[in-house]
Every structure is written in C-alpha cells, then in structure tokens.
GROMACS .gro file of C-alpha atoms in nm:
model
  467
    1UNK     CA    1  -1.022   2.165   2.910
    2UNK     CA    2  -1.292   2.056   3.180
    3UNK     CA    3  -1.271   1.745   3.354
    4UNK     CA    4  -1.579   1.612   3.179
    5UNK     CA    5  -1.434   1.661   2.835
    6UNK     CA    6  -1.276   1.372   2.669
    7UNK     CA    7  -0.918   1.460   2.587
    8UNK     CA    8  -0.804   1.389   2.255
    9UNK     CA    9  -0.638   1.068   2.219
   10UNK     CA   10  -0.504   0.993   1.883
   11UNK     CA   11  -0.156   1.113   1.821
   12UNK     CA   12  -0.116   1.383   1.581
   13UNK     CA   13   0.056   1.364   1.265
   14UNK     CA   14   0.400   1.492   1.276
   15UNK     CA   15   0.448   1.855   1.178
   16UNK     CA   16   0.711   1.893   0.882
   17UNK     CA   17   0.975   2.116   0.966
   18UNK     CA   18   1.009   2.434   0.721
   19UNK     CA   19   1.309   2.373   0.475
   20UNK     CA   20   1.453   2.571   0.201
   21UNK     CA   21   1.455   2.241  -0.040
   22UNK     CA   22   1.182   2.026  -0.116
   23UNK     CA   23   1.141   1.652   0.035
   24UNK     CA   24   1.140   1.346  -0.160
   25UNK     CA   25   0.744   1.350  -0.139
   26UNK     CA   26   0.698   1.692  -0.275
   27UNK     CA   27   0.971   1.602  -0.569
   28UNK     CA   28   0.723   1.341  -0.671
   29UNK     CA   29   0.413   1.548  -0.655
   30UNK     CA   30   0.604   1.838  -0.857
   31UNK     CA   31   0.687   1.580  -1.120
   32UNK     CA   32   0.354   1.477  -1.167
   33UNK     CA   33   0.288   1.160  -0.960
   34UNK     CA   34  -0.055   1.114  -0.827
   35UNK     CA   35  -0.082   1.080  -0.452
   36UNK     CA   36  -0.345   0.858  -0.318
   37UNK     CA   37  -0.557   0.979  -0.059
   38UNK     CA   38  -0.410   0.905   0.279
   39UNK     CA   39  -0.569   0.609   0.372
   40UNK     CA   40  -0.809   0.615   0.089
   41UNK     CA   41  -1.051   0.777   0.349
   42UNK     CA   42  -1.419   0.692   0.282
   43UNK     CA   43  -1.661   0.958   0.178
   44UNK     CA   44  -1.866   1.019   0.463
   45UNK     CA   45  -2.221   1.151   0.400
   46UNK     CA   46  -2.227   1.518   0.478
   47UNK     CA   47  -2.260   1.596   0.824
   48UNK     CA   48  -2.215   1.238   0.948
   49UNK     CA   49  -1.954   1.251   1.229
   50UNK     CA   50  -1.760   0.970   1.372
   51UNK     CA   51  -1.904   0.822   1.689
   52UNK     CA   52  -1.678   0.908   1.968
   53UNK     CA   53  -1.407   0.680   2.103
   54UNK     CA   54  -1.465   0.482   1.791
   55UNK     CA   55  -1.819   0.322   1.898
   56UNK     CA   56  -2.103   0.329   1.657
   57UNK     CA   57  -2.410   0.580   1.720
   58UNK     CA   58  -2.694   0.437   1.948
   59UNK     CA   59  -3.027   0.520   1.739
   60UNK     CA   60  -3.348   0.494   1.956
   61UNK     CA   61  -3.650   0.305   1.824
   62UNK     CA   62  -3.925   0.554   1.726
   63UNK     CA   63  -4.173   0.392   1.953
   64UNK     CA   64  -3.912   0.437   2.224
   65UNK     CA   65  -3.827   0.799   2.132
   66UNK     CA   66  -4.211   0.867   2.134
   67UNK     CA   67  -4.253   0.789   2.471
   68UNK     CA   68  -3.989   1.039   2.614
   69UNK     CA   69  -4.248   1.313   2.564
   70UNK     CA   70  -4.128   1.669   2.718
   71UNK     CA   71  -4.299   1.651   3.040
   72UNK     CA   72  -4.122   1.335   3.105
   73UNK     CA   73  -3.793   1.501   3.054
   74UNK     CA   74  -3.869   1.813   3.268
   75UNK     CA   75  -3.985   1.609   3.546
   76UNK     CA   76  -3.653   1.403   3.532
   77UNK     CA   77  -3.438   1.733   3.517
   78UNK     CA   78  -3.633   1.895   3.789
   79UNK     CA   79  -3.390   2.068   4.007
   80UNK     CA   80  -3.053   1.964   3.823
   81UNK     CA   81  -2.900   2.264   3.643
   82UNK     CA   82  -2.544   2.178   3.615
   83UNK     CA   83  -2.366   1.930   3.414
   84UNK     CA   84  -2.229   1.767   3.700
   85UNK     CA   85  -2.610   1.751   3.861
   86UNK     CA   86  -2.724   1.576   3.500
   87UNK     CA   87  -2.420   1.345   3.380
   88UNK     CA   88  -2.180   1.351   3.665
   89UNK     CA   89  -2.148   1.065   3.912
   90UNK     CA   90  -2.421   1.024   4.104
   91UNK     CA   91  -2.621   1.256   3.884
   92UNK     CA   92  -2.978   1.224   3.711
   93UNK     CA   93  -2.838   0.976   3.440
   94UNK     CA   94  -2.697   0.743   3.701
   95UNK     CA   95  -3.004   0.755   3.883
   96UNK     CA   96  -3.208   0.670   3.596
   97UNK     CA   97  -2.975   0.409   3.502
   98UNK     CA   98  -3.025   0.254   3.834
   99UNK     CA   99  -3.367   0.262   3.821
  100UNK     CA  100  -3.432   0.130   3.474
  101UNK     CA  101  -3.194  -0.168   3.553
  102UNK     CA  102  -3.358  -0.254   3.843
  103UNK     CA  103  -3.672  -0.226   3.699
  104UNK     CA  104  -3.574  -0.439   3.391
  105UNK     CA  105  -3.439  -0.720   3.621
  106UNK     CA  106  -3.753  -0.751   3.818
  107UNK     CA  107  -3.928  -0.801   3.516
  108UNK     CA  108  -3.712  -1.065   3.388
  109UNK     CA  109  -3.725  -1.234   3.732
  110UNK     CA  110  -4.128  -1.237   3.706
  111UNK     CA  111  -4.080  -1.365   3.359
  112UNK     CA  112  -3.855  -1.660   3.534
  113UNK     CA  113  -4.101  -1.730   3.810
  114UNK     CA  114  -4.411  -1.685   3.601
  115UNK     CA  115  -4.618  -1.470   3.836
  116UNK     CA  116  -4.651  -1.108   3.960
  117UNK     CA  117  -4.510  -0.956   4.283
  118UNK     CA  118  -4.716  -0.959   4.598
  119UNK     CA  119  -4.883  -1.280   4.427
  120UNK     CA  120  -4.911  -1.671   4.555
  121UNK     CA  121  -4.685  -1.873   4.317
  122UNK     CA  122  -4.893  -2.094   4.072
  123UNK     CA  123  -5.030  -2.401   4.271
  124UNK     CA  124  -4.911  -2.243   4.620
  125UNK     CA  125  -4.600  -2.411   4.589
  126UNK     CA  126  -4.263  -2.344   4.397
  127UNK     CA  127  -3.984  -2.085   4.337
  128UNK     CA  128  -4.031  -1.737   4.509
  129UNK     CA  129  -3.850  -1.418   4.536
  130UNK     CA  130  -3.568  -1.412   4.781
  131UNK     CA  131  -3.472  -1.015   4.832
  132UNK     CA  132  -3.198  -0.903   4.631
  133UNK     CA  133  -2.789  -0.846   4.645
  134UNK     CA  134  -2.636  -0.509   4.618
  135UNK     CA  135  -2.395  -0.453   4.307
  136UNK     CA  136  -2.178  -0.156   4.208
  137UNK     CA  137  -2.156  -0.142   3.843
  138UNK     CA  138  -1.912   0.099   3.625
  139UNK     CA  139  -2.053   0.308   3.368
  140UNK     CA  140  -2.017   0.606   3.192
  141UNK     CA  141  -2.188   0.791   3.470
  142UNK     CA  142  -1.936   0.684   3.730
  143UNK     CA  143  -2.020   0.428   3.992
  144UNK     CA  144  -2.365   0.304   4.007
  145UNK     CA  145  -2.517   0.084   4.314
  146UNK     CA  146  -2.795  -0.150   4.198
  147UNK     CA  147  -3.003  -0.401   4.392
  148UNK     CA  148  -3.009  -0.774   4.195
  149UNK     CA  149  -3.334  -0.943   4.271
  150UNK     CA  150  -3.282  -1.313   4.380
  151UNK     CA  151  -3.498  -1.608   4.342
  152UNK     CA  152  -3.493  -1.872   4.640
  153UNK     CA  153  -3.396  -2.180   4.414
  154UNK     CA  154  -3.123  -1.957   4.267
  155UNK     CA  155  -3.212  -2.073   3.928
  156UNK     CA  156  -3.266  -1.704   3.800
  157UNK     CA  157  -3.010  -1.574   3.533
  158UNK     CA  158  -3.048  -1.214   3.476
  159UNK     CA  159  -2.941  -1.107   3.119
  160UNK     CA  160  -2.925  -0.740   3.108
  161UNK     CA  161  -2.671  -0.733   3.417
  162UNK     CA  162  -2.549  -1.081   3.403
  163UNK     CA  163  -2.425  -1.259   3.735
  164UNK     CA  164  -2.084  -1.165   3.798
  165UNK     CA  165  -2.114  -0.871   3.568
  166UNK     CA  166  -1.948  -0.531   3.711
  167UNK     CA  167  -1.937  -0.287   3.436
  168UNK     CA  168  -2.231  -0.162   3.218
  169UNK     CA  169  -2.273  -0.267   2.863
  170UNK     CA  170  -2.026  -0.079   2.636
  171UNK     CA  171  -1.827  -0.018   2.921
  172UNK     CA  172  -1.589  -0.278   2.814
  173UNK     CA  173  -1.569  -0.093   2.460
  174UNK     CA  174  -1.436   0.233   2.610
  175UNK     CA  175  -1.164   0.017   2.747
  176UNK     CA  176  -1.094  -0.120   2.386
  177UNK     CA  177  -1.110   0.201   2.202
  178UNK     CA  178  -0.872   0.362   2.425
  179UNK     CA  179  -0.601   0.043   2.398
  180UNK     CA  180  -0.650   0.046   2.019
  181UNK     CA  181  -0.507   0.425   2.006
  182UNK     CA  182  -0.192   0.265   2.181
  183UNK     CA  183  -0.322   0.445   2.528
  184UNK     CA  184  -0.103   0.213   2.813
  185UNK     CA  185  -0.311   0.032   3.083
  186UNK     CA  186  -0.179   0.271   3.344
  187UNK     CA  187  -0.272   0.565   3.134
  188UNK     CA  188  -0.636   0.393   3.088
  189UNK     CA  189  -0.685   0.373   3.452
  190UNK     CA  190  -0.599   0.700   3.497
  191UNK     CA  191  -0.852   0.829   3.189
  192UNK     CA  192  -1.132   0.627   3.344
  193UNK     CA  193  -1.082   0.776   3.691
  194UNK     CA  194  -1.046   1.118   3.579
  195UNK     CA  195  -1.362   1.115   3.330
  196UNK     CA  196  -1.593   0.884   3.465
  197UNK     CA  197  -1.515   0.873   3.819
  198UNK     CA  198  -1.464   0.480   3.822
  199UNK     CA  199  -1.160   0.286   3.921
  200UNK     CA  200  -1.067  -0.003   3.699
  201UNK     CA  201  -0.725  -0.187   3.806
  202UNK     CA  202  -0.478  -0.251   3.514
  203UNK     CA  203  -0.560  -0.652   3.569
  204UNK     CA  204  -0.904  -0.595   3.445
  205UNK     CA  205  -0.799  -0.384   3.161
  206UNK     CA  206  -0.585  -0.656   3.072
  207UNK     CA  207  -0.854  -0.931   3.112
  208UNK     CA  208  -1.090  -0.711   2.898
  209UNK     CA  209  -0.806  -0.693   2.616
  210UNK     CA  210  -0.710  -1.036   2.628
  211UNK     CA  211  -1.095  -1.161   2.567
  212UNK     CA  212  -0.989  -1.009   2.206
  213UNK     CA  213  -0.789  -1.270   2.115
  214UNK     CA  214  -1.059  -1.500   2.041
  215UNK     CA  215  -1.215  -1.236   1.795
  216UNK     CA  216  -0.834  -1.206   1.655
  217UNK     CA  217  -0.846  -1.561   1.587
  218UNK     CA  218  -1.197  -1.590   1.431
  219UNK     CA  219  -1.069  -1.298   1.212
  220UNK     CA  220  -0.779  -1.483   1.100
  221UNK     CA  221  -0.952  -1.776   0.999
  222UNK     CA  222  -1.240  -1.638   0.836
  223UNK     CA  223  -1.344  -1.703   0.482
  224UNK     CA  224  -1.252  -1.448   0.207
  225UNK     CA  225  -1.407  -1.369  -0.139
  226UNK     CA  226  -1.328  -1.587  -0.431
  227UNK     CA  227  -1.166  -1.303  -0.652
  228UNK     CA  228  -0.986  -0.991  -0.527
  229UNK     CA  229  -0.923  -0.721  -0.840
  230UNK     CA  230  -0.666  -0.586  -0.642
  231UNK     CA  231  -0.474  -0.698  -0.331
  232UNK     CA  232  -0.185  -0.493  -0.150
  233UNK     CA  233   0.109  -0.655   0.037
  234UNK     CA  234   0.338  -0.502   0.258
  235UNK     CA  235   0.511  -0.553   0.627
  236UNK     CA  236   0.625  -0.329   0.869
  237UNK     CA  237   0.871  -0.392   1.169
  238UNK     CA  238   0.772  -0.436   1.536
  239UNK     CA  239   0.967  -0.478   1.842
  240UNK     CA  240   0.895  -0.766   2.050
  241UNK     CA  241   1.051  -0.931   2.375
  242UNK     CA  242   1.152  -1.274   2.321
  243UNK     CA  243   1.394  -1.500   2.529
  244UNK     CA  244   1.494  -1.200   2.758
  245UNK     CA  245   1.604  -0.975   2.461
  246UNK     CA  246   1.399  -0.719   2.216
  247UNK     CA  247   1.377  -0.841   1.878
  248UNK     CA  248   1.254  -0.675   1.555
  249UNK     CA  249   0.981  -0.872   1.425
  250UNK     CA  250   0.813  -0.838   1.058
  251UNK     CA  251   0.377  -0.778   1.086
  252UNK     CA  252   0.293  -0.896   0.721
  253UNK     CA  253  -0.030  -0.707   0.598
  254UNK     CA  254  -0.250  -0.811   0.293
  255UNK     CA  255  -0.515  -0.547   0.228
  256UNK     CA  256  -0.772  -0.654  -0.063
  257UNK     CA  257  -0.996  -0.451  -0.283
  258UNK     CA  258  -1.327  -0.634  -0.340
  259UNK     CA  259  -1.539  -0.664  -0.633
  260UNK     CA  260  -1.762  -0.367  -0.463
  261UNK     CA  261  -1.450  -0.134  -0.414
  262UNK     CA  262  -1.444  -0.214  -0.006
  263UNK     CA  263  -1.105  -0.225   0.124
  264UNK     CA  264  -1.059  -0.501   0.378
  265UNK     CA  265  -0.760  -0.636   0.563
  266UNK     CA  266  -0.725  -0.978   0.487
  267UNK     CA  267  -0.492  -1.109   0.765
  268UNK     CA  268  -0.155  -1.027   0.971
  269UNK     CA  269   0.119  -1.285   1.009
  270UNK     CA  270   0.442  -1.250   1.194
  271UNK     CA  271   0.806  -1.369   1.115
  272UNK     CA  272   1.151  -1.275   1.204
  273UNK     CA  273   1.214  -1.075   0.873
  274UNK     CA  274   1.057  -0.993   0.532
  275UNK     CA  275   1.132  -1.235   0.294
  276UNK     CA  276   0.990  -1.322  -0.050
  277UNK     CA  277   0.963  -1.735   0.077
  278UNK     CA  278   0.733  -1.647   0.389
  279UNK     CA  279   0.516  -1.439   0.144
  280UNK     CA  280   0.450  -1.752  -0.055
  281UNK     CA  281   0.299  -1.907   0.289
  282UNK     CA  282   0.099  -1.615   0.341
  283UNK     CA  283  -0.038  -1.654  -0.034
  284UNK     CA  284  -0.084  -2.015  -0.002
  285UNK     CA  285  -0.319  -1.946   0.305
  286UNK     CA  286  -0.504  -1.695   0.164
  287UNK     CA  287  -0.567  -1.956  -0.122
  288UNK     CA  288  -0.678  -2.182   0.155
  289UNK     CA  289  -0.927  -1.956   0.265
  290UNK     CA  290  -1.113  -1.899  -0.044
  291UNK     CA  291  -0.925  -1.694  -0.249
  292UNK     CA  292  -0.902  -1.828  -0.626
  293UNK     CA  293  -0.785  -1.548  -0.822
  294UNK     CA  294  -0.609  -1.208  -0.760
  295UNK     CA  295  -0.629  -1.002  -1.057
  296UNK     CA  296  -0.375  -0.741  -0.977
  297UNK     CA  297  -0.119  -0.755  -0.686
  298UNK     CA  298   0.076  -0.430  -0.575
  299UNK     CA  299   0.386  -0.479  -0.394
  300UNK     CA  300   0.717  -0.281  -0.317
  301UNK     CA  301   1.064  -0.361  -0.474
  302UNK     CA  302   1.121  -0.654  -0.246
  303UNK     CA  303   1.386  -0.924  -0.414
  304UNK     CA  304   1.179  -1.214  -0.520
  305UNK     CA  305   0.839  -1.105  -0.444
  306UNK     CA  306   0.684  -1.086  -0.803
  307UNK     CA  307   0.825  -1.463  -0.827
  308UNK     CA  308   0.660  -1.558  -0.487
  309UNK     CA  309   0.343  -1.411  -0.592
  310UNK     CA  310   0.373  -1.605  -0.966
  311UNK     CA  311   0.447  -1.919  -0.772
  312UNK     CA  312   0.073  -1.917  -0.608
  313UNK     CA  313  -0.127  -1.700  -0.863
  314UNK     CA  314   0.050  -1.781  -1.190
  315UNK     CA  315  -0.217  -1.572  -1.356
  316UNK     CA  316  -0.192  -1.260  -1.145
  317UNK     CA  317  -0.039  -0.944  -1.294
  318UNK     CA  318   0.244  -0.815  -1.033
  319UNK     CA  319   0.265  -0.416  -1.025
  320UNK     CA  320   0.563  -0.280  -0.841
  321UNK     CA  321   0.484   0.046  -0.661
  322UNK     CA  322   0.577   0.375  -0.880
  323UNK     CA  323   0.663   0.561  -0.587
  324UNK     CA  324   0.896   0.321  -0.428
  325UNK     CA  325   1.109   0.288  -0.741
  326UNK     CA  326   1.109   0.723  -0.770
  327UNK     CA  327   1.195   0.757  -0.427
  328UNK     CA  328   1.480   0.456  -0.466
  329UNK     CA  329   1.613   0.671  -0.787
  330UNK     CA  330   1.624   1.014  -0.573
  331UNK     CA  331   1.837   0.900  -0.338
  332UNK     CA  332   2.152   0.883  -0.577
  333UNK     CA  333   2.091   1.277  -0.660
  334UNK     CA  334   2.212   1.555  -0.515
  335UNK     CA  335   1.951   1.755  -0.351
  336UNK     CA  336   1.987   2.050  -0.568
  337UNK     CA  337   1.915   1.833  -0.836
  338UNK     CA  338   1.634   1.611  -0.731
  339UNK     CA  339   1.358   1.835  -0.870
  340UNK     CA  340   1.487   1.805  -1.232
  341UNK     CA  341   1.576   1.448  -1.221
  342UNK     CA  342   1.223   1.377  -1.091
  343UNK     CA  343   1.069   1.588  -1.352
  344UNK     CA  344   1.267   1.392  -1.606
  345UNK     CA  345   1.122   1.044  -1.482
  346UNK     CA  346   0.794   1.180  -1.523
  347UNK     CA  347   0.742   1.112  -1.884
  348UNK     CA  348   0.823   0.735  -1.812
  349UNK     CA  349   0.544   0.638  -1.582
  350UNK     CA  350   0.309   0.870  -1.732
  351UNK     CA  351   0.383   0.739  -2.099
  352UNK     CA  352   0.070   0.601  -2.276
  353UNK     CA  353   0.186   0.249  -2.312
  354UNK     CA  354   0.514   0.028  -2.226
  355UNK     CA  355   0.673   0.113  -2.589
  356UNK     CA  356   0.645   0.482  -2.510
  357UNK     CA  357   0.793   0.447  -2.153
  358UNK     CA  358   1.086   0.252  -2.308
  359UNK     CA  359   1.159   0.532  -2.508
  360UNK     CA  360   1.133   0.802  -2.236
  361UNK     CA  361   1.385   0.581  -2.006
  362UNK     CA  362   1.625   0.588  -2.286
  363UNK     CA  363   1.583   0.961  -2.322
  364UNK     CA  364   1.656   1.006  -1.945
  365UNK     CA  365   1.952   0.737  -1.983
  366UNK     CA  366   2.070   1.008  -2.253
  367UNK     CA  367   2.086   1.270  -2.028
  368UNK     CA  368   2.141   1.169  -1.672
  369UNK     CA  369   2.296   0.812  -1.759
  370UNK     CA  370   2.668   0.889  -1.773
  371UNK     CA  371   2.606   1.095  -1.375
  372UNK     CA  372   2.346   0.823  -1.275
  373UNK     CA  373   2.399   0.514  -1.439
  374UNK     CA  374   2.242   0.329  -1.112
  375UNK     CA  375   1.922   0.489  -1.178
  376UNK     CA  376   1.848   0.359  -1.506
  377UNK     CA  377   1.978   0.009  -1.416
  378UNK     CA  378   1.740   0.010  -1.126
  379UNK     CA  379   1.428   0.059  -1.379
  380UNK     CA  380   1.572  -0.195  -1.616
  381UNK     CA  381   1.588  -0.445  -1.318
  382UNK     CA  382   1.216  -0.398  -1.248
  383UNK     CA  383   1.075  -0.312  -1.578
  384UNK     CA  384   0.893  -0.629  -1.644
  385UNK     CA  385   0.659  -0.534  -1.313
  386UNK     CA  386   0.678  -0.154  -1.395
  387UNK     CA  387   0.486  -0.151  -1.715
  388UNK     CA  388   0.194  -0.369  -1.625
  389UNK     CA  389  -0.004  -0.069  -1.500
  390UNK     CA  390   0.043   0.131  -1.844
  391UNK     CA  391  -0.194  -0.106  -2.022
  392UNK     CA  392  -0.476   0.025  -1.805
  393UNK     CA  393  -0.680   0.339  -1.856
  394UNK     CA  394  -0.616   0.634  -1.625
  395UNK     CA  395  -0.874   0.564  -1.349
  396UNK     CA  396  -0.722   0.214  -1.298
  397UNK     CA  397  -0.369   0.367  -1.312
  398UNK     CA  398  -0.445   0.561  -1.009
  399UNK     CA  399  -0.589   0.261  -0.828
  400UNK     CA  400  -0.260   0.022  -0.847
  401UNK     CA  401   0.041   0.239  -0.944
  402UNK     CA  402   0.130   0.256  -0.591
  403UNK     CA  403   0.071   0.101  -0.239
  404UNK     CA  404   0.008   0.404  -0.071
  405UNK     CA  405  -0.330   0.240   0.022
  406UNK     CA  406  -0.163  -0.015   0.251
  407UNK     CA  407   0.099   0.236   0.372
  408UNK     CA  408  -0.178   0.466   0.489
  409UNK     CA  409  -0.312   0.195   0.700
  410UNK     CA  410   0.060   0.133   0.830
  411UNK     CA  411   0.069   0.478   0.927
  412UNK     CA  412  -0.241   0.420   1.138
  413UNK     CA  413  -0.080   0.145   1.309
  414UNK     CA  414   0.207   0.287   1.372
  415UNK     CA  415   0.048   0.581   1.577
  416UNK     CA  416  -0.090   0.327   1.783
  417UNK     CA  417   0.227   0.105   1.846
  418UNK     CA  418   0.466   0.407   1.882
  419UNK     CA  419   0.378   0.454   2.248
  420UNK     CA  420   0.452   0.097   2.323
  421UNK     CA  421   0.829   0.102   2.267
  422UNK     CA  422   0.840  -0.275   2.226
  423UNK     CA  423   0.564  -0.566   2.293
  424UNK     CA  424   0.611  -0.824   2.599
  425UNK     CA  425   0.503  -1.078   2.317
  426UNK     CA  426   0.367  -1.171   2.002
  427UNK     CA  427   0.026  -1.202   2.138
  428UNK     CA  428   0.019  -0.849   2.287
  429UNK     CA  429   0.136  -0.730   1.960
  430UNK     CA  430  -0.136  -0.914   1.752
  431UNK     CA  431  -0.401  -0.802   1.992
  432UNK     CA  432  -0.308  -0.429   1.943
  433UNK     CA  433  -0.247  -0.485   1.573
  434UNK     CA  434  -0.604  -0.622   1.538
  435UNK     CA  435  -0.757  -0.339   1.745
  436UNK     CA  436  -0.603  -0.080   1.587
  437UNK     CA  437  -0.695  -0.223   1.239
  438UNK     CA  438  -1.079  -0.228   1.363
  439UNK     CA  439  -1.036   0.143   1.492
  440UNK     CA  440  -0.921   0.240   1.171
  441UNK     CA  441  -1.140   0.109   0.910
  442UNK     CA  442  -1.397   0.327   0.917
  443UNK     CA  443  -1.147   0.584   0.793
  444UNK     CA  444  -1.075   0.425   0.470
  445UNK     CA  445  -1.330   0.145   0.343
  446UNK     CA  446  -1.423   0.303  -0.001
  447UNK     CA  447  -1.186   0.315  -0.292
  448UNK     CA  448  -1.288   0.660  -0.472
  449UNK     CA  449  -1.380   0.636  -0.841
  450UNK     CA  450  -1.437   0.240  -0.810
  451UNK     CA  451  -1.711   0.225  -1.059
  452UNK     CA  452  -1.464   0.361  -1.349
  453UNK     CA  453  -1.191   0.142  -1.234
  454UNK     CA  454  -1.411  -0.171  -1.209
  455UNK     CA  455  -1.505  -0.120  -1.567
  456UNK     CA  456  -1.189  -0.103  -1.674
  457UNK     CA  457  -1.091  -0.427  -1.477
  458UNK     CA  458  -1.397  -0.588  -1.658
  459UNK     CA  459  -1.271  -0.486  -1.966
  460UNK     CA  460  -0.926  -0.612  -1.929
  461UNK     CA  461  -0.952  -0.914  -1.751
  462UNK     CA  462  -1.312  -1.026  -1.903
  463UNK     CA  463  -1.445  -1.372  -1.743
  464UNK     CA  464  -1.183  -1.338  -1.458
  465UNK     CA  465  -1.407  -1.089  -1.308
  466UNK     CA  466  -1.750  -1.227  -1.242
  467UNK     CA  467  -2.094  -1.017  -1.332
   0.00000   0.00000   0.00000
C-alpha cells in the first residue's frame, strides 16, 4: 500500500474457527430459524458506493461543472504528471485551494467595504484595506499557506475561513470519522501526518471530538414520532473508569422502526447494571419526548422486562426474542445432540398459531422432557411473551421474532469500542457511542419487505396505526 492510499480503518469481523461440530447459531439456522440481515443492511442503489471515511459525496452544481472546461483542466495540470505533483502537499490541488480561498476572501472583503480594489472609498473616507496576515490551513492536500486580507477598522469577519480557523472545511469531519471507528487519538495523529502531511496534536483532536457533545445532547433530547410500529430494547456493557477504578456500566439503547420502515436509534442511557426498573425510566423518557404508542416491543429474556414495558405502555404487545430462548435452551444440551434438539424445537416457533405451538411444546416435552425438563420450563415461563408473534403473517413475524436488528447495531458499536479497553469517563463513552451510531446508520436504515409488514400491522392493530 502506498503512502497515499488510505488504510482500512474498520476492524474486520473475526473469522470463525473451523469446527467439526456446528455452532449454536448454525443449529438455529439448520432448524429453520430465519436470520435477519446483519444490521438490516439498507439496499443501496446499484453502483452506489459509500463515500470514503463516512462523509457524504460532494456534487458540484451544473453551472460550476460547466465552467471547468477541458482547456482549464489542461492548463492546471501543465507539467504535473505524478500523483504527488497533483494531490500531494504543495501540488496542483494545494495551489488551487490557496488561490481559490484567497480570491474568495478578497471578494468577501470587497463586499464588506463596498468598493473594488484600487478605488477610492465612497465619500473619500471610511474603512480601507490594510494588507494581509499569513495563515497555514490544514487541508486534505497537506498544509496550505494563505494570505488573509485585513481592513483598517478590524470589522471584517470572513466566512469561508473564519478568524482563528486553522483547518479547512471537512477536515474536522476526517478526525470525527476516524474517531467514530475507534481509532485512538495517537493513531489519528499518526494517520493525518502520514496521509495528509499535516501535524495535528492530540489536544486538538480532543477539542474537535469534544465539540460533538452539543450534538449528543441535542440528539438525546430531540422530539420523536407519535407512534412506532416496532421498538427494540437492549443494552451492552462498557468499562468506564470511575473513582479511580474501572467499573462495568450498562449502555441502554432503544432502536425504533418508523411507520416508513426506517430504523432510528432513539437514545442511549447509562446505568450501573441492566435492570427492568431502569428500563421503566427509559420508556418514561420516550413518552415525554412524544412517543404516545408502541405497537410491538421486542426484548430479550430479562426478568421483569415485559412488566416494566406494560407499566408505561399498557396496550403494547411485548415479544420475547425467540433466538435468545433457543440459545438458552441449547446450552443445557450436549453438543452431539444439539442439532436434533434444535430441530425438534422448530415446530414450536413455526406453528400456525398459539394452539398449534402449545401442542408442539407438549410433543417436545414427551420426547425430551425427562432428560431436559429445564428447557420445557423455560418456554412455559416465557410463554405469554413468546407466542404473540404467532398471530401475525410470515412477513411480520420476520420483523419481530428476534432482536437481531439491535444486536447487529451493538456489534457495530463493539467494533468501535473494542480498541479502547476502558473509557476515562462516561462522557467519553457517550461521545464515541454517538459517533459510532452516526457512522453505522447508513448501513442499515431500511427494514426489508416493510410494505408487506406495514399492511399486516394495519390489519392487526387497526386505528392505532394512522393512515
């Protein structure tokens, strides 16, 4: 890889070791349990590549593009043949950036003063030009030295490069994109120096990322939709230094699916441990932010979770994750028999209705109950919250029978935080989780086959889902 190529920053998925026996996930698959697409990946238009470093593509207006005639490009590239001469530090793009910025600032000063260069001020007196001040900008083409024009009264406030600004537009986004992928400030500093030839101190990187906290607070308090057809609730565990020791803290996450089928992280909350009592506080906050109704709430098997949901949203249907229940069941089974047990569990969660599922559970108990009574008991204990999805058609079942959607988000977040070891404080954790969520969103914004699922929602829930 050349010094100009950007190295891959995202941590790759860990390769599974080759085993003679099947893993629990493979057993679930072989038993017929459909797996949702990791992260609910959005279906991008054909040929639409993701912008580098997580930044949106920049499209030039047609009128600007038309001005860049081939003759202009040829003149700019005269004598420049290598990549370094074109895009490297001090190359054609750096020189062009310098000229364009200086011309734009000169035009801003002209508008501010109200008269053209080399002309007398209106009325013969008033504010005048007063030379320039040198400034070095950090850009994607390396450091660029520009001359910032001044006025005698000091009232000129340039907009394209503001007073005190040392980084060109978009450069902070580069830092945030790297940070959101879990890259340490030390590695960000080394990366920017290697790729762009710009030395950026770690204190500056910290200030850039700290500026995100205002966005985090605004995001956490933003108004939400009135109704969400589906909300997934889950928590992941982080390590945060507190009081001189590293403590494990739970980061609560709520992932909603809007009426349009778009997935949206509704917020994050931190607490010492995951518990149903705090989930009630989370749901109360969602209600205060405008969520008046949740049709379906998908959760894992946390004790007391369904009751906490029903306390805030009495009419919400609570669905326990089937995949979690299957995994819980298989951990009591010897490896050589897991495939058969998983296959015999399949008729329960693929039954046409709750009565058929009850019959399938009784059949399972007759075959395996004497050896694994704990499995039957686990299904009976969760039965009230296991069977609701059986009332729905297959298109809707695939959306709500598992919490894989939010677990896929958690996998994306873990990739960003795994290099950290632990966070110095909760604010640092909140900042990185927010940036990682923002970075992960383009990969899974749309729920598959949502139109069909929405029709099933409308038929089942009626007026609770507005037209």
